[in-house]
C-alpha atoms as an extended CHARMM CRD file, in Angstrom:
* protein
*
       191  EXT
         1         1  UNK       CA              0.0000000000        0.0000000000        0.0000000000  PROA      1               0.0000000000
         2         2  UNK       CA              1.4100000000        3.3680000000       -1.0200000000  PROA      2               0.0000000000
         3         3  UNK       CA              1.6330000000        6.2600000000        1.4040000000  PROA      3               0.0000000000
         4         4  UNK       CA             -1.2390000000        8.0290000000       -0.3780000000  PROA      4               0.0000000000
         5         5  UNK       CA             -3.4380000000        4.9180000000       -0.1800000000  PROA      5               0.0000000000
         6         6  UNK       CA             -2.5790000000        4.5780000000        3.5060000000  PROA      6               0.0000000000
         7         7  UNK       CA             -3.6000000000        8.2180000000        4.1350000000  PROA      7               0.0000000000
         8         8  UNK       CA             -6.8760000000        7.7100000000        2.2850000000  PROA      8               0.0000000000
         9         9  UNK       CA             -7.5600000000        4.4840000000        4.1680000000  PROA      9               0.0000000000
        10        10  UNK       CA             -6.8850000000        6.2010000000        7.4950000000  PROA      10              0.0000000000
        11        11  UNK       CA             -9.0780000000        9.1490000000        6.5170000000  PROA      11              0.0000000000
        12        12  UNK       CA            -11.8810000000        6.7920000000        5.4830000000  PROA      12              0.0000000000
        13        13  UNK       CA            -11.6700000000        4.9170000000        8.8010000000  PROA      13              0.0000000000
        14        14  UNK       CA            -11.6050000000        8.1730000000       10.7590000000  PROA      14              0.0000000000
        15        15  UNK       CA            -14.5750000000        9.4570000000        8.8220000000  PROA      15              0.0000000000
        16        16  UNK       CA            -16.6000000000        6.2890000000        9.4960000000  PROA      16              0.0000000000
        17        17  UNK       CA            -15.7680000000        6.6110000000       13.1950000000  PROA      17              0.0000000000
        18        18  UNK       CA            -16.9810000000       10.2070000000       13.0740000000  PROA      18              0.0000000000
        19        19  UNK       CA            -20.2130000000        9.1130000000       11.3660000000  PROA      19              0.0000000000
        20        20  UNK       CA            -20.7450000000        6.5130000000       14.1000000000  PROA      20              0.0000000000
        21        21  UNK       CA            -20.4860000000        9.2320000000       16.7620000000  PROA      21              0.0000000000
        22        22  UNK       CA            -22.9520000000       11.3420000000       14.7890000000  PROA      22              0.0000000000
        23        23  UNK       CA            -25.3210000000        8.3720000000       14.6420000000  PROA      23              0.0000000000
        24        24  UNK       CA            -25.0890000000        8.1060000000       18.4370000000  PROA      24              0.0000000000
        25        25  UNK       CA            -25.6930000000       11.8510000000       18.7860000000  PROA      25              0.0000000000
        26        26  UNK       CA            -28.7840000000       11.7890000000       16.5950000000  PROA      26              0.0000000000
        27        27  UNK       CA            -30.0450000000        8.5610000000       18.2090000000  PROA      27              0.0000000000
        28        28  UNK       CA            -29.8500000000       10.3240000000       21.5830000000  PROA      28              0.0000000000
        29        29  UNK       CA            -31.6810000000       13.3630000000       20.2270000000  PROA      29              0.0000000000
        30        30  UNK       CA            -34.3910000000       11.1840000000       18.6670000000  PROA      30              0.0000000000
        31        31  UNK       CA            -34.7870000000        9.2630000000       21.9380000000  PROA      31              0.0000000000
        32        32  UNK       CA            -35.0680000000       12.5410000000       23.8340000000  PROA      32              0.0000000000
        33        33  UNK       CA            -37.6960000000       13.7930000000       21.4000000000  PROA      33              0.0000000000
        34        34  UNK       CA            -39.7010000000       10.5780000000       21.7370000000  PROA      34              0.0000000000
        35        35  UNK       CA            -39.6310000000       10.7760000000       25.5330000000  PROA      35              0.0000000000
        36        36  UNK       CA            -40.6040000000       14.4660000000       25.5740000000  PROA      36              0.0000000000
        37        37  UNK       CA            -43.0560000000       14.5390000000       22.6530000000  PROA      37              0.0000000000
        38        38  UNK       CA            -46.0610000000       14.7680000000       24.9860000000  PROA      38              0.0000000000
        39        39  UNK       CA            -44.4290000000       17.2040000000       27.4410000000  PROA      39              0.0000000000
        40        40  UNK       CA            -46.1180000000       20.2980000000       26.0190000000  PROA      40              0.0000000000
        41        41  UNK       CA            -46.5750000000       22.1150000000       29.3390000000  PROA      41              0.0000000000
        42        42  UNK       CA            -50.1290000000       22.9610000000       28.3020000000  PROA      42              0.0000000000
        43        43  UNK       CA            -48.8670000000       24.5400000000       25.0860000000  PROA      43              0.0000000000
        44        44  UNK       CA            -49.0050000000       23.3590000000       21.4910000000  PROA      44              0.0000000000
        45        45  UNK       CA            -48.1120000000       19.9360000000       20.1480000000  PROA      45              0.0000000000
        46        46  UNK       CA            -46.8740000000       18.9150000000       16.7310000000  PROA      46              0.0000000000
        47        47  UNK       CA            -50.3590000000       18.7430000000       15.2090000000  PROA      47              0.0000000000
        48        48  UNK       CA            -50.8550000000       22.4040000000       16.0880000000  PROA      48              0.0000000000
        49        49  UNK       CA            -47.6880000000       23.8100000000       14.5360000000  PROA      49              0.0000000000
        50        50  UNK       CA            -46.2620000000       21.4950000000       11.8770000000  PROA      50              0.0000000000
        51        51  UNK       CA            -47.0890000000       22.3220000000        8.2710000000  PROA      51              0.0000000000
        52        52  UNK       CA            -46.4930000000       19.1450000000        6.2840000000  PROA      52              0.0000000000
        53        53  UNK       CA            -46.5650000000       20.7600000000        2.8020000000  PROA      53              0.0000000000
        54        54  UNK       CA            -43.7610000000       23.0910000000        3.9170000000  PROA      54              0.0000000000
        55        55  UNK       CA            -41.7550000000       20.1940000000        5.3360000000  PROA      55              0.0000000000
        56        56  UNK       CA            -42.3680000000       18.1660000000        2.1620000000  PROA      56              0.0000000000
        57        57  UNK       CA            -40.8010000000       21.0240000000        0.2060000000  PROA      57              0.0000000000
        58        58  UNK       CA            -37.7720000000       20.9550000000        2.5250000000  PROA      58              0.0000000000
        59        59  UNK       CA            -37.5440000000       17.1900000000        2.0810000000  PROA      59              0.0000000000
        60        60  UNK       CA            -37.6950000000       17.4220000000       -1.7110000000  PROA      60              0.0000000000
        61        61  UNK       CA            -34.9990000000       20.0860000000       -1.7230000000  PROA      61              0.0000000000
        62        62  UNK       CA            -32.6600000000       18.0830000000        0.4870000000  PROA      62              0.0000000000
        63        63  UNK       CA            -33.1940000000       14.8140000000       -1.4040000000  PROA      63              0.0000000000
        64        64  UNK       CA            -32.5900000000       16.5740000000       -4.7230000000  PROA      64              0.0000000000
        65        65  UNK       CA            -29.3850000000       18.0710000000       -3.3340000000  PROA      65              0.0000000000
        66        66  UNK       CA            -28.2520000000       14.5760000000       -2.3790000000  PROA      66              0.0000000000
        67        67  UNK       CA            -28.8540000000       13.2940000000       -5.9070000000  PROA      67              0.0000000000
        68        68  UNK       CA            -26.9220000000       16.2930000000       -7.2630000000  PROA      68              0.0000000000
        69        69  UNK       CA            -24.0610000000       15.5360000000       -4.8660000000  PROA      69              0.0000000000
        70        70  UNK       CA            -23.8720000000       11.9540000000       -6.1290000000  PROA      70              0.0000000000
        71        71  UNK       CA            -23.8600000000       13.1260000000       -9.7510000000  PROA      71              0.0000000000
        72        72  UNK       CA            -21.1610000000       15.7020000000       -8.9370000000  PROA      72              0.0000000000
        73        73  UNK       CA            -19.0040000000       12.9730000000       -7.3910000000  PROA      73              0.0000000000
        74        74  UNK       CA            -19.4610000000       10.6890000000      -10.4120000000  PROA      74              0.0000000000
        75        75  UNK       CA            -18.5930000000       13.5860000000      -12.7470000000  PROA      75              0.0000000000
        76        76  UNK       CA            -15.4820000000       14.4160000000      -10.7070000000  PROA      76              0.0000000000
        77        77  UNK       CA            -14.3060000000       10.8040000000      -10.8300000000  PROA      77              0.0000000000
        78        78  UNK       CA            -14.8950000000       10.7780000000      -14.6050000000  PROA      78              0.0000000000
        79        79  UNK       CA            -12.9590000000       14.0340000000      -15.0460000000  PROA      79              0.0000000000
        80        80  UNK       CA            -16.0200000000       15.9200000000      -16.3230000000  PROA      80              0.0000000000
        81        81  UNK       CA            -15.2230000000       19.1410000000      -14.5110000000  PROA      81              0.0000000000
        82        82  UNK       CA            -18.0030000000       21.2870000000      -15.9890000000  PROA      82              0.0000000000
        83        83  UNK       CA            -20.5830000000       18.6970000000      -14.8910000000  PROA      83              0.0000000000
        84        84  UNK       CA            -18.9120000000       18.4710000000      -11.4900000000  PROA      84              0.0000000000
        85        85  UNK       CA            -19.0560000000       22.2380000000      -10.9750000000  PROA      85              0.0000000000
        86        86  UNK       CA            -22.6710000000       22.4640000000      -12.1340000000  PROA      86              0.0000000000
        87        87  UNK       CA            -23.9520000000       19.6640000000       -9.9180000000  PROA      87              0.0000000000
        88        88  UNK       CA            -21.9130000000       20.7840000000       -6.9250000000  PROA      88              0.0000000000
        89        89  UNK       CA            -23.3880000000       24.2700000000       -7.3660000000  PROA      89              0.0000000000
        90        90  UNK       CA            -26.8720000000       22.7240000000       -7.4150000000  PROA      90              0.0000000000
        91        91  UNK       CA            -26.0290000000       20.7340000000       -4.2670000000  PROA      91              0.0000000000
        92        92  UNK       CA            -24.8100000000       23.7940000000       -2.3890000000  PROA      92              0.0000000000
        93        93  UNK       CA            -27.5770000000       26.1260000000       -3.5730000000  PROA      93              0.0000000000
        94        94  UNK       CA            -30.2500000000       23.6300000000       -2.5760000000  PROA      94              0.0000000000
        95        95  UNK       CA            -28.5230000000       23.2390000000        0.7920000000  PROA      95              0.0000000000
        96        96  UNK       CA            -28.6170000000       27.0030000000        1.3130000000  PROA      96              0.0000000000
        97        97  UNK       CA            -32.3070000000       27.0330000000        0.3320000000  PROA      97              0.0000000000
        98        98  UNK       CA            -32.9970000000       24.2320000000        2.8240000000  PROA      98              0.0000000000
        99        99  UNK       CA            -31.2530000000       26.1430000000        5.6310000000  PROA      99              0.0000000000
       100       100  UNK       CA            -33.2090000000       29.2670000000        4.7110000000  PROA      100             0.0000000000
       101       101  UNK       CA            -36.4920000000       27.3690000000        4.9480000000  PROA      101             0.0000000000
       102       102  UNK       CA            -35.4970000000       25.8130000000        8.2550000000  PROA      102             0.0000000000
       103       103  UNK       CA            -34.5680000000       29.2090000000        9.6960000000  PROA      103             0.0000000000
       104       104  UNK       CA            -37.8670000000       30.5760000000        8.3810000000  PROA      104             0.0000000000
       105       105  UNK       CA            -39.7580000000       27.7900000000       10.1590000000  PROA      105             0.0000000000
       106       106  UNK       CA            -37.8960000000       28.4490000000       13.4160000000  PROA      106             0.0000000000
       107       107  UNK       CA            -38.4580000000       32.1940000000       13.1200000000  PROA      107             0.0000000000
       108       108  UNK       CA            -42.1790000000       31.7170000000       12.4700000000  PROA      108             0.0000000000
       109       109  UNK       CA            -42.5550000000       29.4720000000       15.5110000000  PROA      109             0.0000000000
       110       110  UNK       CA            -40.6360000000       31.8360000000       17.7860000000  PROA      110             0.0000000000
       111       111  UNK       CA            -42.6080000000       34.8500000000       16.4990000000  PROA      111             0.0000000000
       112       112  UNK       CA            -45.8240000000       32.9800000000       17.3080000000  PROA      112             0.0000000000
       113       113  UNK       CA            -44.5630000000       32.4940000000       20.8770000000  PROA      113             0.0000000000
       114       114  UNK       CA            -43.3890000000       28.8960000000       20.5300000000  PROA      114             0.0000000000
       115       115  UNK       CA            -39.7060000000       28.8280000000       21.4380000000  PROA      115             0.0000000000
       116       116  UNK       CA            -37.4160000000       26.2160000000       22.9470000000  PROA      116             0.0000000000
       117       117  UNK       CA            -38.3630000000       27.7030000000       26.3500000000  PROA      117             0.0000000000
       118       118  UNK       CA            -42.0970000000       27.0650000000       25.9180000000  PROA      118             0.0000000000
       119       119  UNK       CA            -42.0680000000       23.3400000000       26.6440000000  PROA      119             0.0000000000
       120       120  UNK       CA            -39.8660000000       20.2630000000       26.7920000000  PROA      120             0.0000000000
       121       121  UNK       CA            -41.4800000000       19.1090000000       23.5380000000  PROA      121             0.0000000000
       122       122  UNK       CA            -40.4580000000       22.2860000000       21.7140000000  PROA      122             0.0000000000
       123       123  UNK       CA            -37.0450000000       22.2040000000       23.3550000000  PROA      123             0.0000000000
       124       124  UNK       CA            -36.3900000000       18.7050000000       22.0260000000  PROA      124             0.0000000000
       125       125  UNK       CA            -37.7700000000       19.6970000000       18.6120000000  PROA      125             0.0000000000
       126       126  UNK       CA            -35.5350000000       22.7650000000       18.2820000000  PROA      126             0.0000000000
       127       127  UNK       CA            -32.4430000000       20.8780000000       19.4600000000  PROA      127             0.0000000000
       128       128  UNK       CA            -32.9720000000       17.8990000000       17.1320000000  PROA      128             0.0000000000
       129       129  UNK       CA            -33.8880000000       19.8580000000       14.0160000000  PROA      129             0.0000000000
       130       130  UNK       CA            -31.3810000000       22.6110000000       14.8290000000  PROA      130             0.0000000000
       131       131  UNK       CA            -28.5510000000       20.1040000000       15.2460000000  PROA      131             0.0000000000
       132       132  UNK       CA            -29.3610000000       18.6940000000       11.8280000000  PROA      132             0.0000000000
       133       133  UNK       CA            -29.3930000000       22.2310000000       10.4100000000  PROA      133             0.0000000000
       134       134  UNK       CA            -26.0120000000       22.9120000000       11.9860000000  PROA      134             0.0000000000
       135       135  UNK       CA            -24.6620000000       19.7860000000       10.2950000000  PROA      135             0.0000000000
       136       136  UNK       CA            -26.0580000000       21.0080000000        6.9650000000  PROA      136             0.0000000000
       137       137  UNK       CA            -24.3240000000       24.3690000000        7.5010000000  PROA      137             0.0000000000
       138       138  UNK       CA            -21.0170000000       22.6040000000        8.2110000000  PROA      138             0.0000000000
       139       139  UNK       CA            -21.5650000000       20.4870000000        5.0930000000  PROA      139             0.0000000000
       140       140  UNK       CA            -22.1280000000       23.6410000000        3.0410000000  PROA      140             0.0000000000
       141       141  UNK       CA            -18.8740000000       25.0920000000        4.3300000000  PROA      141             0.0000000000
       142       142  UNK       CA            -17.0160000000       21.8340000000        3.6520000000  PROA      142             0.0000000000
       143       143  UNK       CA            -18.4630000000       21.5450000000        0.1360000000  PROA      143             0.0000000000
       144       144  UNK       CA            -17.5950000000       25.1750000000       -0.6130000000  PROA      144             0.0000000000
       145       145  UNK       CA            -14.0060000000       24.7350000000        0.5600000000  PROA      145             0.0000000000
       146       146  UNK       CA            -13.6680000000       21.5880000000       -1.5570000000  PROA      146             0.0000000000
       147       147  UNK       CA            -15.1300000000       23.3740000000       -4.5910000000  PROA      147             0.0000000000
       148       148  UNK       CA            -12.6970000000       26.2570000000       -4.1450000000  PROA      148             0.0000000000
       149       149  UNK       CA             -9.7460000000       23.8870000000       -3.6610000000  PROA      149             0.0000000000
       150       150  UNK       CA            -10.6300000000       21.7520000000       -6.6810000000  PROA      150             0.0000000000
       151       151  UNK       CA            -11.1470000000       24.8870000000       -8.8130000000  PROA      151             0.0000000000
       152       152  UNK       CA             -7.6440000000       26.1000000000       -7.9130000000  PROA      152             0.0000000000
       153       153  UNK       CA             -5.9160000000       22.7520000000       -8.3830000000  PROA      153             0.0000000000
       154       154  UNK       CA             -6.2000000000       19.7190000000      -10.5590000000  PROA      154             0.0000000000
       155       155  UNK       CA             -8.6380000000       17.0880000000       -9.2840000000  PROA      155             0.0000000000
       156       156  UNK       CA             -6.0920000000       14.7970000000       -7.6590000000  PROA      156             0.0000000000
       157       157  UNK       CA             -6.9850000000       11.3480000000       -6.3120000000  PROA      157             0.0000000000
       158       158  UNK       CA             -6.7040000000       12.7850000000       -2.7850000000  PROA      158             0.0000000000
       159       159  UNK       CA             -9.1930000000       15.5760000000       -3.5550000000  PROA      159             0.0000000000
       160       160  UNK       CA            -11.5460000000       13.1500000000       -5.2840000000  PROA      160             0.0000000000
       161       161  UNK       CA            -11.3700000000       10.9570000000       -2.1710000000  PROA      161             0.0000000000
       162       162  UNK       CA            -12.1500000000       13.9520000000        0.0620000000  PROA      162             0.0000000000
       163       163  UNK       CA            -15.1100000000       14.8700000000       -2.1020000000  PROA      163             0.0000000000
       164       164  UNK       CA            -16.3300000000       11.2770000000       -1.8510000000  PROA      164             0.0000000000
       165       165  UNK       CA            -16.3100000000       11.6200000000        1.9360000000  PROA      165             0.0000000000
       166       166  UNK       CA            -18.2000000000       14.9080000000        1.6570000000  PROA      166             0.0000000000
       167       167  UNK       CA            -20.7970000000       13.2400000000       -0.5730000000  PROA      167             0.0000000000
       168       168  UNK       CA            -21.1550000000       10.4030000000        1.9350000000  PROA      168             0.0000000000
       169       169  UNK       CA            -21.6640000000       12.9650000000        4.7160000000  PROA      169             0.0000000000
       170       170  UNK       CA            -24.3120000000       14.7400000000        2.6340000000  PROA      170             0.0000000000
       171       171  UNK       CA            -26.1570000000       11.4560000000        2.0200000000  PROA      171             0.0000000000
       172       172  UNK       CA            -25.9570000000       10.6900000000        5.7530000000  PROA      172             0.0000000000
       173       173  UNK       CA            -27.6350000000       14.0220000000        6.5080000000  PROA      173             0.0000000000
       174       174  UNK       CA            -30.4220000000       13.0940000000        4.0860000000  PROA      174             0.0000000000
       175       175  UNK       CA            -30.9770000000        9.8270000000        5.9240000000  PROA      175             0.0000000000
       176       176  UNK       CA            -31.1420000000       11.7100000000        9.2250000000  PROA      176             0.0000000000
       177       177  UNK       CA            -33.6350000000       14.1330000000        7.6590000000  PROA      177             0.0000000000
       178       178  UNK       CA            -35.8390000000       11.2590000000        6.4790000000  PROA      178             0.0000000000
       179       179  UNK       CA            -35.9730000000       10.0770000000       10.0970000000  PROA      179             0.0000000000
       180       180  UNK       CA            -36.7180000000       13.6380000000       11.2690000000  PROA      180             0.0000000000
       181       181  UNK       CA            -39.4290000000       14.0010000000        8.6330000000  PROA      181             0.0000000000
       182       182  UNK       CA            -41.0180000000       10.6940000000        9.5870000000  PROA      182             0.0000000000
       183       183  UNK       CA            -40.6820000000       10.7220000000       13.3720000000  PROA      183             0.0000000000
       184       184  UNK       CA            -40.9350000000       14.4240000000       14.1500000000  PROA      184             0.0000000000
       185       185  UNK       CA            -43.1750000000       15.8220000000       11.4370000000  PROA      185             0.0000000000
       186       186  UNK       CA            -45.3790000000       12.9710000000       10.1750000000  PROA      186             0.0000000000
       187       187  UNK       CA            -45.8900000000       11.1330000000       13.4720000000  PROA      187             0.0000000000
       188       188  UNK       CA            -45.5130000000       14.3790000000       15.4390000000  PROA      188             0.0000000000
       189       189  UNK       CA            -48.3230000000       16.0020000000       13.4710000000  PROA      189             0.0000000000
       190       190  UNK       CA            -50.6450000000       13.3030000000       14.7880000000  PROA      190             0.0000000000
       191       191  UNK       CA            -49.8620000000       14.0190000000       18.4400000000  PROA      191             0.0000000000
């Protein structure tokens, strides 16, 4: 194994370990939400505040960004740089749109008097969904740095590998969102 292959193998292992810790983090946040979902303190529950059409739009945006990320990675591996740039731009722009919608949802709830201080239910909601949003923001930063680096240099095997890890991270965030959509919004809207 060459030194470069060893570095990539170590990075891949480290990244998988990181993803495992993120899985534990989100599992804890989901468990907390499930325990506190009825702890409304006499305030609103999910059925009173969740707007499923809005959340469906967010879901469509994030899933589309994941598809674009996968296409960007395939284009990068194939050396099709114009396709890579276009699909990475789509990925990042959709991610920014998603964050904007999430912030809009949070702002609307807070302006209506439903903040993380209102009840344990809302606290767990804001922490779970906000943590996911923070991960999306970090992913946007990471993807932007990779785009800038790849634009300045040739797409080396090391950079392609790093982008593959980014794409994996982005797909992971989609999986987490599907759980959030299902557990928090769909089931939560029935509570």
